Short mmCIF file of C-alpha atoms in Angstrom, two decimals:
data_model
loop_
_atom_site.label_atom_id
_atom_site.label_comp_id
_atom_site.label_asym_id
_atom_site.label_seq_id
_atom_site.Cartn_x
_atom_site.Cartn_y
_atom_site.Cartn_z
CA MET A 1 24.59 -1.55 -15.07
CA GLU A 2 23.65 -5.20 -14.82
CA GLU A 3 20.16 -6.39 -15.28
CA VAL A 4 17.73 -6.03 -12.38
CA THR A 5 16.36 -9.48 -11.60
CA ASN A 6 14.24 -8.79 -8.53
CA VAL A 7 12.25 -6.01 -6.89
CA THR A 8 14.63 -5.47 -3.97
CA GLU A 9 17.57 -4.53 -6.22
CA TYR A 10 15.88 -1.24 -7.11
CA GLN A 11 16.35 0.07 -3.57
CA GLU A 12 20.16 0.21 -3.86
CA ILE A 13 19.94 1.87 -7.28
CA ALA A 14 17.53 4.46 -5.87
CA LYS A 15 19.85 5.06 -2.93
CA GLN A 16 22.72 5.86 -5.31
CA LYS A 17 20.60 8.13 -7.51
CA LEU A 18 18.53 10.15 -5.06
CA PRO A 19 19.51 13.03 -2.78
CA LYS A 20 19.94 11.73 0.78
CA MET A 21 16.95 13.68 2.13
CA VAL A 22 14.67 12.16 -0.51
CA TYR A 23 15.97 8.59 -0.24
CA ASP A 24 15.75 8.69 3.56
CA TYR A 25 12.17 9.99 3.37
CA TYR A 26 11.12 7.04 1.19
CA ALA A 27 13.21 4.37 2.93
CA SER A 28 12.86 5.03 6.62
CA GLY A 29 10.40 3.77 9.19
CA ALA A 30 9.36 5.04 12.61
CA GLU A 31 11.73 5.21 15.59
CA ASP A 32 13.73 1.96 16.01
CA GLN A 33 12.43 0.69 12.66
CA TRP A 34 11.64 -2.70 14.24
CA THR A 35 8.37 -2.99 12.34
CA LEU A 36 10.13 -1.92 9.13
CA ALA A 37 12.36 -5.01 9.30
CA GLU A 38 9.55 -7.19 10.66
CA ASN A 39 7.30 -6.38 7.67
CA ARG A 40 9.84 -8.32 5.59
CA ASN A 41 11.03 -10.87 8.15
CA ALA A 42 7.53 -12.10 8.98
CA PHE A 43 7.05 -13.25 5.38
CA SER A 44 10.21 -15.36 5.64
CA ARG A 45 8.75 -17.36 8.53
CA ILE A 46 5.79 -18.57 6.45
CA LEU A 47 6.53 -21.73 4.49
CA PHE A 48 4.78 -23.49 1.61
CA ARG A 49 2.96 -26.82 1.46
CA PRO A 50 2.97 -27.26 -2.32
CA ARG A 51 0.61 -29.72 -4.02
CA ILE A 52 2.08 -31.73 -6.89
CA LEU A 53 0.93 -33.46 -10.07
CA ILE A 54 -1.73 -30.91 -10.90
CA ASP A 55 -2.09 -29.67 -14.48
CA VAL A 56 -0.76 -26.12 -14.22
CA SER A 57 -0.42 -25.47 -17.96
CA LYS A 58 -2.96 -22.64 -17.69
CA ILE A 59 -2.86 -20.17 -14.82
CA ASP A 60 -5.44 -17.45 -14.27
CA MET A 61 -4.37 -14.57 -12.01
CA THR A 62 -7.26 -12.23 -12.81
CA THR A 63 -9.50 -10.97 -10.05
CA THR A 64 -12.04 -8.27 -9.30
CA VAL A 65 -11.60 -5.52 -6.74
CA LEU A 66 -14.78 -3.64 -5.77
CA GLY A 67 -16.28 -4.94 -9.01
CA PHE A 68 -13.37 -3.82 -11.21
CA LYS A 69 -11.60 -6.52 -13.18
CA ILE A 70 -7.81 -6.45 -12.92
CA SER A 71 -5.07 -8.64 -14.38
CA MET A 72 -3.60 -9.74 -11.06
CA PRO A 73 -4.08 -9.17 -7.30
CA ILE A 74 -1.09 -6.82 -7.21
CA MET A 75 -1.91 -3.10 -6.99
CA ILE A 76 -0.12 0.17 -6.34
CA ALA A 77 -0.32 1.69 -2.86
CA PRO A 78 -0.46 5.46 -2.34
CA THR A 79 3.01 6.95 -1.88
CA ALA A 80 3.52 10.69 -1.48
CA MET A 81 5.52 13.13 -3.59
CA GLN A 82 6.64 10.88 -6.42
CA LYS A 83 8.21 13.71 -8.42
CA MET A 84 10.98 13.72 -5.81
CA ALA A 85 11.89 10.30 -7.24
CA HIS A 86 11.54 11.11 -10.95
CA PRO A 87 10.41 14.19 -12.91
CA GLU A 88 7.40 12.31 -14.34
CA GLY A 89 6.35 11.18 -10.87
CA GLU A 90 2.73 10.06 -10.60
CA TYR A 91 2.21 10.35 -14.38
CA ALA A 92 4.72 7.55 -14.94
CA THR A 93 3.22 5.41 -12.17
CA ALA A 94 -0.29 5.86 -13.57
CA ARG A 95 0.81 4.80 -17.06
CA ALA A 96 2.69 1.76 -15.71
CA ALA A 97 -0.33 0.62 -13.65
CA SER A 98 -2.67 1.06 -16.59
CA ALA A 99 -0.34 -0.87 -18.93
CA ALA A 100 -0.18 -3.72 -16.38
CA GLY A 101 -3.98 -3.80 -16.11
CA THR A 102 -4.02 -2.99 -12.42
CA ILE A 103 -5.09 -0.30 -9.96
CA MET A 104 -3.08 2.73 -8.89
CA THR A 105 -3.88 4.56 -5.67
CA LEU A 106 -2.98 8.24 -5.83
CA SER A 107 -1.78 9.89 -2.61
CA SER A 108 -3.46 13.04 -1.28
CA TRP A 109 0.10 14.35 -1.03
CA ALA A 110 0.94 13.67 -4.65
CA THR A 111 3.07 16.08 -6.65
CA SER A 112 0.54 15.70 -9.50
CA SER A 113 -3.17 16.50 -9.18
CA VAL A 114 -6.10 14.13 -9.59
CA GLU A 115 -6.91 15.87 -12.88
CA GLU A 116 -3.34 15.52 -14.17
CA VAL A 117 -3.22 11.81 -13.33
CA ALA A 118 -6.63 11.29 -14.98
CA SER A 119 -5.24 12.98 -18.12
CA THR A 120 -2.68 10.18 -18.62
CA GLY A 121 -5.43 8.04 -20.14
CA PRO A 122 -7.74 5.21 -19.11
CA GLY A 123 -7.15 3.16 -15.98
CA ILE A 124 -8.77 2.17 -12.70
CA ARG A 125 -7.57 4.55 -10.01
CA PHE A 126 -8.30 4.95 -6.32
CA PHE A 127 -7.67 8.11 -4.31
CA GLN A 128 -6.02 8.02 -0.89
CA LEU A 129 -7.50 10.61 1.44
CA TYR A 130 -6.13 12.44 4.45
CA VAL A 131 -8.84 14.27 6.35
CA TYR A 132 -7.90 17.91 6.86
CA LYS A 133 -9.21 20.06 9.71
CA ASP A 134 -11.04 22.14 7.11
CA ARG A 135 -13.79 19.81 5.95
CA ASN A 136 -14.59 22.02 2.97
CA VAL A 137 -11.12 21.18 1.65
CA VAL A 138 -11.89 17.47 2.09
CA ALA A 139 -15.30 17.68 0.41
CA GLN A 140 -13.83 19.63 -2.51
CA LEU A 141 -10.98 17.14 -2.95
CA VAL A 142 -13.32 14.12 -2.86
CA ARG A 143 -15.58 15.79 -5.45
CA ARG A 144 -12.58 16.49 -7.69
CA ALA A 145 -11.38 12.88 -7.46
CA GLU A 146 -14.86 11.61 -8.31
CA ARG A 147 -15.16 14.01 -11.25
CA ALA A 148 -11.73 12.92 -12.50
CA GLY A 149 -13.00 9.34 -12.68
CA PHE A 150 -11.43 7.87 -9.56
CA LYS A 151 -13.34 4.79 -8.44
CA ALA A 152 -12.78 4.52 -4.66
CA ILE A 153 -11.42 6.35 -1.64
CA ALA A 154 -8.69 4.78 0.47
CA LEU A 155 -9.13 6.57 3.78
CA THR A 156 -5.91 6.57 5.80
CA VAL A 157 -6.87 6.08 9.44
CA ASP A 158 -3.52 5.52 11.17
CA THR A 159 -2.24 9.10 10.99
CA PRO A 160 -3.92 11.46 13.48
CA ARG A 161 -0.29 12.58 13.97
CA LEU A 162 2.77 11.75 11.92
CA GLY A 163 5.01 8.96 13.23
CA ARG A 164 8.49 9.84 14.46
CA ARG A 165 10.84 9.26 11.55
CA GLU A 166 14.26 10.20 12.83
CA ALA A 167 15.99 10.48 9.47
CA ASP A 168 13.46 13.15 8.47
CA ILE A 169 14.14 15.02 11.70
CA LYS A 170 17.91 14.88 11.16
CA ASN A 171 17.57 15.92 7.51
CA ARG A 172 14.98 18.63 8.32
CA PHE A 173 12.86 17.03 5.58
CA VAL A 174 10.87 19.43 3.42
CA LEU A 175 9.29 19.17 -0.03
CA PRO A 176 11.89 20.43 -2.54
CA PRO A 177 11.18 24.06 -3.57
CA PHE A 178 10.29 23.28 -7.21
CA LEU A 179 7.52 20.88 -6.15
CA THR A 180 4.09 21.34 -4.58
CA LEU A 181 1.39 19.11 -3.15
CA LYS A 182 -0.58 19.62 -6.35
CA ASN A 183 -4.02 18.68 -5.00
CA PHE A 184 -3.83 21.57 -2.51
CA GLU A 185 -2.04 24.15 -4.65
CA GLY A 186 -5.00 26.50 -5.02
CA LEU A 187 -5.91 26.20 -1.34
CA ASP A 188 -2.61 27.58 0.03
CA LEU A 189 -1.94 24.15 1.50
CA GLY A 190 0.45 23.04 -1.22
CA LYS A 191 3.69 24.15 0.40
CA MET A 192 5.54 22.82 3.39
CA ASP A 193 7.51 25.18 5.60
CA GLN A 194 11.02 24.49 6.80
CA ALA A 195 10.75 23.40 10.43
CA ASN A 196 13.01 22.59 13.35
CA ASP A 197 12.15 18.93 12.90
CA SER A 198 10.48 17.23 9.94
CA GLY A 199 8.64 19.76 7.78
CA LEU A 200 6.06 17.08 7.04
CA ALA A 201 5.46 16.38 10.74
CA SER A 202 4.79 20.09 11.29
CA TYR A 203 2.50 20.21 8.25
CA VAL A 204 0.48 17.24 9.58
CA ALA A 205 0.28 18.77 13.06
CA GLY A 206 -1.11 21.97 11.53
CA GLN A 207 -3.47 20.58 8.92
CA ILE A 208 -4.60 16.99 9.59
CA ASP A 209 -7.63 16.38 11.81
CA ARG A 210 -6.81 14.50 15.02
CA THR A 211 -10.50 14.22 15.91
CA LEU A 212 -11.11 11.81 12.99
CA SER A 213 -13.37 8.97 14.16
CA TRP A 214 -15.81 6.34 12.86
CA LYS A 215 -18.54 8.97 12.50
CA ASP A 216 -16.39 10.64 9.84
CA VAL A 217 -16.32 7.40 7.84
CA GLN A 218 -20.10 7.68 7.81
CA TRP A 219 -19.92 11.40 6.94
CA LEU A 220 -17.72 10.60 3.93
CA GLN A 221 -20.40 8.26 2.61
CA THR A 222 -22.87 11.15 2.63
CA ILE A 223 -20.64 13.29 0.39
CA THR A 224 -19.57 10.68 -2.17
CA SER A 225 -20.90 7.62 -3.97
CA MET A 226 -17.39 6.18 -4.21
CA PRO A 227 -16.81 3.11 -2.03
CA ILE A 228 -14.52 3.65 0.96
CA LEU A 229 -11.59 1.43 1.86
CA VAL A 230 -10.34 1.89 5.42
CA LYS A 231 -6.53 1.83 5.26
CA GLY A 232 -4.59 1.17 8.45
CA VAL A 233 -6.54 -1.56 10.25
CA LEU A 234 -4.50 -4.03 12.34
CA THR A 235 -7.04 -5.67 14.69
CA ALA A 236 -10.17 -7.82 14.50
CA GLU A 237 -12.02 -5.27 16.67
CA ASP A 238 -11.47 -2.49 14.14
CA ALA A 239 -12.30 -4.82 11.26
CA ARG A 240 -15.73 -5.39 12.83
CA LEU A 241 -16.21 -1.65 13.33
CA ALA A 242 -15.21 -0.99 9.71
CA VAL A 243 -17.92 -3.38 8.55
CA GLN A 244 -20.46 -1.67 10.82
CA ALA A 245 -19.44 1.78 9.57
CA GLY A 246 -20.22 0.78 6.00
CA ALA A 247 -16.69 0.45 4.65
CA ALA A 248 -16.46 -1.34 1.29
CA GLY A 249 -13.14 -2.94 2.22
CA ILE A 250 -10.17 -2.91 4.55
CA ILE A 251 -6.49 -2.42 3.86
CA VAL A 252 -4.36 -4.07 6.55
CA SER A 253 -1.51 -1.58 6.77
CA ASN A 254 0.99 -0.21 9.24
CA HIS A 255 1.80 2.67 6.89
CA GLY A 256 4.98 1.01 5.68
CA ALA A 257 6.13 0.85 9.33
CA ARG A 258 6.24 4.66 9.38
CA GLN A 259 3.67 5.38 12.12
CA LEU A 260 3.62 3.31 15.33
CA ASP A 261 6.74 1.17 15.74
CA TYR A 262 6.38 -2.29 17.33
CA VAL A 263 3.05 -3.02 15.72
CA PRO A 264 3.12 -6.46 14.07
CA ALA A 265 4.05 -6.98 10.45
CA THR A 266 0.94 -6.67 8.30
CA ILE A 267 1.26 -10.32 7.18
CA SER A 268 1.13 -11.27 10.90
CA ALA A 269 -1.99 -9.15 11.57
CA LEU A 270 -3.76 -10.21 8.37
CA GLU A 271 -5.45 -13.41 9.52
CA GLU A 272 -6.93 -11.74 12.62
CA VAL A 273 -8.38 -8.92 10.51
CA VAL A 274 -9.78 -11.37 7.94
CA LYS A 275 -11.55 -13.26 10.75
CA GLY A 276 -12.91 -9.97 12.14
CA ALA A 277 -14.35 -9.02 8.74
CA GLN A 278 -16.21 -12.37 8.62
CA GLY A 279 -16.23 -12.45 4.83
CA ARG A 280 -18.53 -9.43 4.65
CA ILE A 281 -16.01 -7.12 2.97
CA PRO A 282 -12.70 -7.82 1.19
CA VAL A 283 -9.44 -7.42 3.09
CA PHE A 284 -6.25 -6.28 1.34
CA LEU A 285 -2.67 -6.13 2.57
CA ASP A 286 0.02 -3.51 2.18
CA GLY A 287 3.53 -3.63 3.64
CA GLY A 288 6.65 -5.63 2.93
CA VAL A 289 5.66 -7.33 -0.33
CA ARG A 290 8.79 -7.77 -2.48
CA ARG A 291 8.30 -11.21 -4.05
CA GLY A 292 5.61 -13.21 -5.81
CA THR A 293 5.89 -15.67 -2.92
CA ASP A 294 4.79 -12.84 -0.58
CA VAL A 295 1.69 -12.23 -2.71
CA PHE A 296 0.76 -15.92 -2.53
CA LYS A 297 1.26 -16.01 1.25
CA ALA A 298 -1.05 -13.01 1.70
CA LEU A 299 -3.77 -14.59 -0.43
CA ALA A 300 -3.40 -17.91 1.44
CA LEU A 301 -4.05 -16.00 4.68
CA GLY A 302 -7.25 -14.51 3.30
CA ALA A 303 -6.24 -11.30 1.52
CA SER A 304 -8.12 -10.43 -1.69
CA GLY A 305 -5.07 -8.61 -3.03
CA ILE A 306 -1.97 -6.68 -2.06
CA PHE A 307 -0.56 -3.19 -2.58
CA ILE A 308 3.09 -2.24 -3.12
CA GLY A 309 4.53 1.10 -2.01
CA ARG A 310 8.29 1.52 -1.74
CA PRO A 311 9.08 -0.74 -4.74
CA VAL A 312 7.20 1.82 -6.85
CA VAL A 313 9.18 4.87 -5.74
CA PHE A 314 12.52 3.05 -5.82
CA SER A 315 11.96 1.69 -9.33
CA LEU A 316 10.61 5.08 -10.41
CA ALA A 317 13.82 6.71 -9.18
CA ALA A 318 15.91 4.11 -11.00
CA GLU A 319 14.17 3.87 -14.37
CA GLY A 320 11.01 5.97 -14.40
CA GLU A 321 7.90 4.44 -15.96
CA ALA A 322 9.91 1.48 -17.30
CA GLY A 323 11.10 0.69 -13.77
CA VAL A 324 7.58 0.63 -12.35
CA LYS A 325 6.44 -1.55 -15.27
CA LYS A 326 9.30 -3.93 -14.60
CA VAL A 327 8.46 -4.20 -10.88
CA LEU A 328 4.86 -5.07 -11.73
CA GLN A 329 6.00 -7.59 -14.36
CA MET A 330 8.54 -9.25 -12.06
CA LEU A 331 5.99 -9.63 -9.26
CA ARG A 332 3.45 -10.96 -11.73
CA ASP A 333 5.88 -13.52 -13.16
CA GLU A 334 7.07 -14.64 -9.72
CA PHE A 335 3.50 -14.95 -8.44
CA GLU A 336 2.50 -17.00 -11.48
CA LEU A 337 5.48 -19.31 -10.91
CA THR A 338 4.63 -19.66 -7.20
CA MET A 339 1.06 -20.60 -8.10
CA ALA A 340 2.25 -23.21 -10.60
CA LEU A 341 4.77 -24.74 -8.21
CA SER A 342 2.15 -24.82 -5.43
CA GLY A 343 -0.42 -26.49 -7.67
CA CYS A 344 -2.87 -23.58 -7.96
CA ARG A 345 -4.44 -22.62 -11.30
CA SER A 346 -6.61 -19.75 -10.11
CA LEU A 347 -6.76 -17.48 -7.10
CA LYS A 348 -9.69 -19.39 -5.64
CA GLU A 349 -7.49 -22.50 -5.49
CA ILE A 350 -5.04 -20.79 -3.12
CA THR A 351 -5.98 -22.00 0.37
CA ARG A 352 -4.78 -21.79 3.95
CA ASN A 353 -3.52 -25.37 3.55
CA HIS A 354 -0.93 -24.20 1.02
CA ILE A 355 1.11 -22.53 3.77
CA VAL A 356 2.32 -23.23 7.28
CA THR A 357 2.98 -20.45 9.79
CA ASP A 358 4.71 -20.45 13.17
CA TRP A 359 1.36 -19.89 14.88
CA ASP A 360 -0.20 -23.03 13.33
CA THR A 361 -0.96 -26.08 15.44
CA PRO A 362 1.81 -28.52 14.51
CA ARG A 363 0.27 -30.96 12.06
CA ALA A 364 1.81 -33.90 13.93
CA ALA A 365 -0.43 -32.99 16.88
CA LEU A 366 -3.56 -33.61 14.79
CA PRO A 367 -4.93 -37.18 14.72
CA ALA A 368 -3.27 -39.19 11.96
CA PRO A 369 -5.57 -39.99 9.04
CA ARG A 370 -6.66 -43.64 8.89
CA LEU A 371 -5.10 -45.43 5.96
#
């Protein structure tokens, strides 16, 4: 096998290695998959305005997220059921994130429990939360995550119902029999029944609370001292409401284009959300990041950091822990190179003027500077 030289190459390797039902579950988006393609395509329409002749011999990519120092603004998004990709699943991902000095977000629907992931050793970890109809289950899970040393909750807010993912319907997707949703094992919520459509869609319809609203964001703050990131915001209006509800941060996300199709790419929605947050809380981006150039573009548009999802499960399928480490290293190296070639030595030097987007006022239309 030849050497992997970029993040995208892991997808084809994963496709060859994984059972079709599993690969399709990870790879597909909702309905026509327009947003799935757009999450990538929108990045390609943003161009650089690099600044030259700046001493870039030393480049600092470190940052802090909710007060936690990390090595780079590249973090791991929550992705479900990682043991379908590799037997070590979330254990491998946790070790790779820790080795890279960055944050891992563990999915509620992980195939390893919060306690198991905590047992892999030190590391800054966030916990992604789905709110179940039974609030006692939610309260118990949040308490367990907090006890296990998790530092924040990423509350997914774009999934009152599961999006229509046609590959999962065709494949009658169900969690393989030897796996369970480990966080719910003792609560009889760890198994997914075979259904006439997607087993996961049926599970969500039965268990996840469709009444979830802003008041529940406030309720969560009464049961935990962990800060809450609201994941799944795409508009300035909701950014303002997130601030008002006491959120500690926002993750601009369209759920990897798996929920509502024909929403904009996250990179296209980012600037609006950043403006809505008015600098009061940090805004992060998730969706479509495959290159260091993508990371730079997100930061130039106001993101405090980004999260990667599919690259983690595809590299995990291909090479386990080593694959996830390599993805993080490649993105880090590419991002460092992009900073150097753009004339930025630290994250604070990355500005809106370093990029040009198709929604910018053409610069020629601005008054010419006097010479």
